[in-house]
C-alpha cells in the first residue's frame, strides 16, 4: 500500500479546481463572444499536399466522375472499386508506400465516394470539391 502523500493530493486538488474553473470559462463565454456563430473547420491531418497534388488522386477523381456519367442510379460499384484499387496500387508506388498497406488504408473509400456523391452530386463538380469531401478543407 502506498503511503499517504499530502503534497500529491494537494497538487491533484489544485489541478482539479483549475480544470473546473477553465471548463466553466469555456462553457459560459462572455456575452460579446456568444453572438459569434461562425464555424471554423481546421484539418488536424497535417500537410496533405503530396496526396492532393498526386496525379493518381486526379485519376481517382476522373474515375469517380466517369462512374457517375450515367447517373447515380447506374453506378457500377464493383467496376469503380476495381478501377480505384488499381489506381491506389499505382498511387502507393508513387508515394514509396507498400501497395498492400495502401489498399488496406483506402479499402472503404470507393464505396464511401459513391455514397457521398449520391448524397451530394456537387462533390463531383470539381477536383477541389472532391478533395474537400474526401479529406476535409485544405
C-alpha atoms as an extended CHARMM CRD file, in Angstrom:
* protein
*
       138  EXT
         1         1  UNK       CA              0.0000000000        0.0000000000        0.0000000000  PROA      1               0.0000000000
         2         2  UNK       CA              1.2960000000        3.4500000000       -0.9170000000  PROA      2               0.0000000000
         3         3  UNK       CA              1.9050000000        5.9010000000        1.9340000000  PROA      3               0.0000000000
         4         4  UNK       CA             -0.3250000000        8.9810000000        2.0600000000  PROA      4               0.0000000000
         5         5  UNK       CA              1.3400000000       11.8600000000        0.2350000000  PROA      5               0.0000000000
         6         6  UNK       CA             -0.3210000000       15.1490000000        1.0980000000  PROA      6               0.0000000000
         7         7  UNK       CA              1.6960000000       17.0600000000       -1.4910000000  PROA      7               0.0000000000
         8         8  UNK       CA              0.4610000000       14.8320000000       -4.3220000000  PROA      8               0.0000000000
         9         9  UNK       CA             -3.1110000000       15.0080000000       -3.0680000000  PROA      9               0.0000000000
        10        10  UNK       CA             -2.8720000000       18.7890000000       -2.7740000000  PROA      10              0.0000000000
        11        11  UNK       CA             -1.4710000000       19.0790000000       -6.2770000000  PROA      11              0.0000000000
        12        12  UNK       CA             -4.3020000000       16.9370000000       -7.6460000000  PROA      12              0.0000000000
        13        13  UNK       CA             -6.8640000000       19.0520000000       -5.8250000000  PROA      13              0.0000000000
        14        14  UNK       CA             -5.3890000000       22.2890000000       -7.2030000000  PROA      14              0.0000000000
        15        15  UNK       CA             -5.2470000000       20.8160000000      -10.7090000000  PROA      15              0.0000000000
        16        16  UNK       CA             -8.8690000000       19.6420000000      -10.4560000000  PROA      16              0.0000000000
        17        17  UNK       CA            -10.0270000000       23.0810000000       -9.3440000000  PROA      17              0.0000000000
        18        18  UNK       CA             -8.1070000000       24.6890000000      -12.1780000000  PROA      18              0.0000000000
        19        19  UNK       CA             -9.7860000000       22.3620000000      -14.6930000000  PROA      19              0.0000000000
        20        20  UNK       CA            -13.2210000000       23.0970000000      -13.2590000000  PROA      20              0.0000000000
        21        21  UNK       CA            -12.5650000000       26.8290000000      -13.4850000000  PROA      21              0.0000000000
        22        22  UNK       CA            -11.2890000000       26.5180000000      -17.0460000000  PROA      22              0.0000000000
        23        23  UNK       CA            -14.2820000000       24.3850000000      -18.0280000000  PROA      23              0.0000000000
        24        24  UNK       CA            -16.6790000000       26.9280000000      -16.5810000000  PROA      24              0.0000000000
        25        25  UNK       CA            -14.9860000000       29.6970000000      -18.5290000000  PROA      25              0.0000000000
        26        26  UNK       CA            -15.2390000000       27.7110000000      -21.7570000000  PROA      26              0.0000000000
        27        27  UNK       CA            -18.8250000000       26.6200000000      -21.1490000000  PROA      27              0.0000000000
        28        28  UNK       CA            -20.0420000000       30.1490000000      -20.4290000000  PROA      28              0.0000000000
        29        29  UNK       CA            -18.1440000000       32.5960000000      -22.6610000000  PROA      29              0.0000000000
        30        30  UNK       CA            -18.6080000000       36.3290000000      -22.1690000000  PROA      30              0.0000000000
        31        31  UNK       CA            -21.7440000000       37.8030000000      -23.7480000000  PROA      31              0.0000000000
        32        32  UNK       CA            -19.8040000000       39.5440000000      -26.5150000000  PROA      32              0.0000000000
        33        33  UNK       CA            -18.4970000000       36.1440000000      -27.6890000000  PROA      33              0.0000000000
        34        34  UNK       CA            -21.8810000000       34.4370000000      -27.6090000000  PROA      34              0.0000000000
        35        35  UNK       CA            -23.1360000000       36.3440000000      -30.6510000000  PROA      35              0.0000000000
        36        36  UNK       CA            -20.4350000000       34.8480000000      -32.9160000000  PROA      36              0.0000000000
        37        37  UNK       CA            -21.9910000000       31.8550000000      -34.6700000000  PROA      37              0.0000000000
        38        38  UNK       CA            -19.3200000000       31.3750000000      -37.3250000000  PROA      38              0.0000000000
        39        39  UNK       CA            -17.9940000000       27.8200000000      -37.5410000000  PROA      39              0.0000000000
        40        40  UNK       CA            -14.3080000000       27.3350000000      -38.2460000000  PROA      40              0.0000000000
        41        41  UNK       CA            -13.1480000000       23.9730000000      -39.5770000000  PROA      41              0.0000000000
        42        42  UNK       CA             -9.4980000000       23.0040000000      -39.3810000000  PROA      42              0.0000000000
        43        43  UNK       CA             -7.6790000000       19.9100000000      -40.5470000000  PROA      43              0.0000000000
        44        44  UNK       CA             -5.6380000000       18.0860000000      -37.9420000000  PROA      44              0.0000000000
        45        45  UNK       CA             -4.1400000000       15.7230000000      -40.5010000000  PROA      45              0.0000000000
        46        46  UNK       CA             -1.1980000000       17.9230000000      -41.3830000000  PROA      46              0.0000000000
        47        47  UNK       CA              0.0660000000       18.6870000000      -44.8600000000  PROA      47              0.0000000000
        48        48  UNK       CA             -1.8460000000       16.6040000000      -47.3780000000  PROA      48              0.0000000000
        49        49  UNK       CA             -0.4840000000       18.3520000000      -50.4690000000  PROA      49              0.0000000000
        50        50  UNK       CA              1.5410000000       15.3100000000      -51.5940000000  PROA      50              0.0000000000
        51        51  UNK       CA             -1.7070000000       13.3450000000      -51.7900000000  PROA      51              0.0000000000
        52        52  UNK       CA             -3.8190000000       16.2040000000      -53.1980000000  PROA      52              0.0000000000
        53        53  UNK       CA             -1.3060000000       17.0450000000      -55.9220000000  PROA      53              0.0000000000
        54        54  UNK       CA             -0.5420000000       13.4380000000      -56.8930000000  PROA      54              0.0000000000
        55        55  UNK       CA             -1.6750000000       12.5830000000      -60.4210000000  PROA      55              0.0000000000
        56        56  UNK       CA             -3.1630000000        9.3080000000      -59.1820000000  PROA      56              0.0000000000
        57        57  UNK       CA             -5.6050000000       11.1900000000      -56.9630000000  PROA      57              0.0000000000
        58        58  UNK       CA             -6.6250000000       13.1570000000      -60.0490000000  PROA      58              0.0000000000
        59        59  UNK       CA             -7.0930000000        9.7890000000      -61.7990000000  PROA      59              0.0000000000
        60        60  UNK       CA             -9.2690000000        8.6370000000      -58.8940000000  PROA      60              0.0000000000
        61        61  UNK       CA            -11.3980000000       11.7590000000      -59.2620000000  PROA      61              0.0000000000
        62        62  UNK       CA            -11.7140000000       11.1480000000      -63.0290000000  PROA      62              0.0000000000
        63        63  UNK       CA            -12.7340000000        7.5390000000      -62.3350000000  PROA      63              0.0000000000
        64        64  UNK       CA            -15.4290000000        8.7530000000      -59.9340000000  PROA      64              0.0000000000
        65        65  UNK       CA            -16.7510000000       11.2480000000      -62.4900000000  PROA      65              0.0000000000
        66        66  UNK       CA            -16.7900000000        8.5120000000      -65.1510000000  PROA      66              0.0000000000
        67        67  UNK       CA            -18.5680000000        6.1110000000      -62.7810000000  PROA      67              0.0000000000
        68        68  UNK       CA            -21.3720000000        8.6550000000      -62.3580000000  PROA      68              0.0000000000
        69        69  UNK       CA            -21.5720000000        9.5610000000      -66.0590000000  PROA      69              0.0000000000
        70        70  UNK       CA            -24.8750000000        7.6900000000      -66.4910000000  PROA      70              0.0000000000
        71        71  UNK       CA            -26.3910000000        8.9790000000      -63.2700000000  PROA      71              0.0000000000
        72        72  UNK       CA            -26.1380000000        7.9500000000      -59.6230000000  PROA      72              0.0000000000
        73        73  UNK       CA            -28.5930000000        5.0660000000      -60.0110000000  PROA      73              0.0000000000
        74        74  UNK       CA            -26.4130000000        3.4860000000      -62.7020000000  PROA      74              0.0000000000
        75        75  UNK       CA            -23.0210000000        3.4040000000      -60.9940000000  PROA      75              0.0000000000
        76        76  UNK       CA            -21.2990000000        0.0450000000      -61.4770000000  PROA      76              0.0000000000
        77        77  UNK       CA            -19.8530000000       -0.0730000000      -57.9610000000  PROA      77              0.0000000000
        78        78  UNK       CA            -17.7440000000       -3.2440000000      -58.4420000000  PROA      78              0.0000000000
        79        79  UNK       CA            -16.1820000000       -1.7980000000      -61.6090000000  PROA      79              0.0000000000
        80        80  UNK       CA            -15.4890000000        1.5150000000      -59.8330000000  PROA      80              0.0000000000
        81        81  UNK       CA            -13.9130000000       -0.3490000000      -56.9100000000  PROA      81              0.0000000000
        82        82  UNK       CA            -11.6890000000       -2.3810000000      -59.2470000000  PROA      82              0.0000000000
        83        83  UNK       CA            -10.5760000000        0.7720000000      -61.0910000000  PROA      83              0.0000000000
        84        84  UNK       CA             -9.9850000000        2.5470000000      -57.7730000000  PROA      84              0.0000000000
        85        85  UNK       CA             -7.8800000000       -0.2710000000      -56.3730000000  PROA      85              0.0000000000
        86        86  UNK       CA             -5.6910000000       -0.2770000000      -59.4870000000  PROA      86              0.0000000000
        87        87  UNK       CA             -5.2220000000        3.4810000000      -59.0450000000  PROA      87              0.0000000000
        88        88  UNK       CA             -4.4230000000        3.0120000000      -55.3400000000  PROA      88              0.0000000000
        89        89  UNK       CA             -1.6810000000        0.4790000000      -56.2040000000  PROA      89              0.0000000000
        90        90  UNK       CA             -0.0460000000        2.9550000000      -58.5940000000  PROA      90              0.0000000000
        91        91  UNK       CA             -0.5410000000        5.7260000000      -56.0450000000  PROA      91              0.0000000000
        92        92  UNK       CA              1.2070000000        3.6790000000      -53.3500000000  PROA      92              0.0000000000
        93        93  UNK       CA              4.2000000000        3.0440000000      -55.6010000000  PROA      93              0.0000000000
        94        94  UNK       CA              4.4080000000        6.7460000000      -56.4950000000  PROA      94              0.0000000000
        95        95  UNK       CA              4.4390000000        7.6300000000      -52.7940000000  PROA      95              0.0000000000
        96        96  UNK       CA              7.0380000000        4.9910000000      -51.9190000000  PROA      96              0.0000000000
        97        97  UNK       CA              4.4730000000        3.0570000000      -49.8680000000  PROA      97              0.0000000000
        98        98  UNK       CA              3.5640000000       -0.6160000000      -49.7570000000  PROA      98              0.0000000000
        99        99  UNK       CA              0.6410000000       -1.1960000000      -52.1490000000  PROA      99              0.0000000000
       100       100  UNK       CA             -0.9270000000       -3.7790000000      -49.8220000000  PROA      100             0.0000000000
       101       101  UNK       CA             -0.8240000000       -1.3440000000      -46.8980000000  PROA      101             0.0000000000
       102       102  UNK       CA             -2.2850000000        1.4150000000      -49.0820000000  PROA      102             0.0000000000
       103       103  UNK       CA             -5.0840000000       -0.9120000000      -50.2000000000  PROA      103             0.0000000000
       104       104  UNK       CA             -5.8960000000       -1.6370000000      -46.5630000000  PROA      104             0.0000000000
       105       105  UNK       CA             -5.8070000000        2.0640000000      -45.7230000000  PROA      105             0.0000000000
       106       106  UNK       CA             -8.1010000000        3.0420000000      -48.6010000000  PROA      106             0.0000000000
       107       107  UNK       CA            -10.2380000000       -0.1230000000      -48.7730000000  PROA      107             0.0000000000
       108       108  UNK       CA            -13.5630000000        1.5400000000      -47.9600000000  PROA      108             0.0000000000
       109       109  UNK       CA            -13.0050000000        4.7680000000      -49.8670000000  PROA      109             0.0000000000
       110       110  UNK       CA            -14.5760000000        3.8060000000      -53.2450000000  PROA      110             0.0000000000
       111       111  UNK       CA            -17.9210000000        2.8380000000      -51.6800000000  PROA      111             0.0000000000
       112       112  UNK       CA            -17.7900000000        5.9360000000      -49.4800000000  PROA      112             0.0000000000
       113       113  UNK       CA            -17.2130000000        8.1130000000      -52.5520000000  PROA      113             0.0000000000
       114       114  UNK       CA            -20.2540000000        6.5370000000      -54.2130000000  PROA      114             0.0000000000
       115       115  UNK       CA            -22.3820000000        7.2420000000      -51.1390000000  PROA      115             0.0000000000
       116       116  UNK       CA            -21.0730000000       10.7990000000      -50.7460000000  PROA      116             0.0000000000
       117       117  UNK       CA            -21.6100000000       11.6210000000      -54.4320000000  PROA      117             0.0000000000
       118       118  UNK       CA            -25.1280000000       10.1600000000      -54.3940000000  PROA      118             0.0000000000
       119       119  UNK       CA            -25.9970000000       12.3530000000      -51.4050000000  PROA      119             0.0000000000
       120       120  UNK       CA            -24.2510000000       15.4510000000      -52.7810000000  PROA      120             0.0000000000
       121       121  UNK       CA            -23.5910000000       15.3410000000      -56.5560000000  PROA      121             0.0000000000
       122       122  UNK       CA            -21.7600000000       18.7010000000      -56.3430000000  PROA      122             0.0000000000
       123       123  UNK       CA            -18.8320000000       16.7570000000      -54.8990000000  PROA      123             0.0000000000
       124       124  UNK       CA            -18.0020000000       15.6880000000      -58.4530000000  PROA      124             0.0000000000
       125       125  UNK       CA            -18.2980000000       19.1920000000      -59.9530000000  PROA      125             0.0000000000
       126       126  UNK       CA            -14.6110000000       19.8850000000      -59.3760000000  PROA      126             0.0000000000
       127       127  UNK       CA            -11.4510000000       18.2810000000      -58.0770000000  PROA      127             0.0000000000
       128       128  UNK       CA            -11.4080000000       20.7820000000      -55.2020000000  PROA      128             0.0000000000
       129       129  UNK       CA            -14.9170000000       19.7480000000      -54.1150000000  PROA      129             0.0000000000
       130       130  UNK       CA            -13.8660000000       16.1090000000      -54.3500000000  PROA      130             0.0000000000
       131       131  UNK       CA            -10.8030000000       16.6380000000      -52.1610000000  PROA      131             0.0000000000
       132       132  UNK       CA            -12.7850000000       18.5270000000      -49.5200000000  PROA      132             0.0000000000
       133       133  UNK       CA            -15.3170000000       15.6800000000      -49.4350000000  PROA      133             0.0000000000
       134       134  UNK       CA            -12.5570000000       13.0960000000      -49.0110000000  PROA      134             0.0000000000
       135       135  UNK       CA            -10.0010000000       14.8670000000      -46.8750000000  PROA      135             0.0000000000
       136       136  UNK       CA            -11.6580000000       17.9300000000      -45.4500000000  PROA      136             0.0000000000
       137       137  UNK       CA            -10.6770000000       21.5520000000      -46.0450000000  PROA      137             0.0000000000
       138       138  UNK       CA             -7.0870000000       22.0980000000      -47.0220000000  PROA      138             0.0000000000
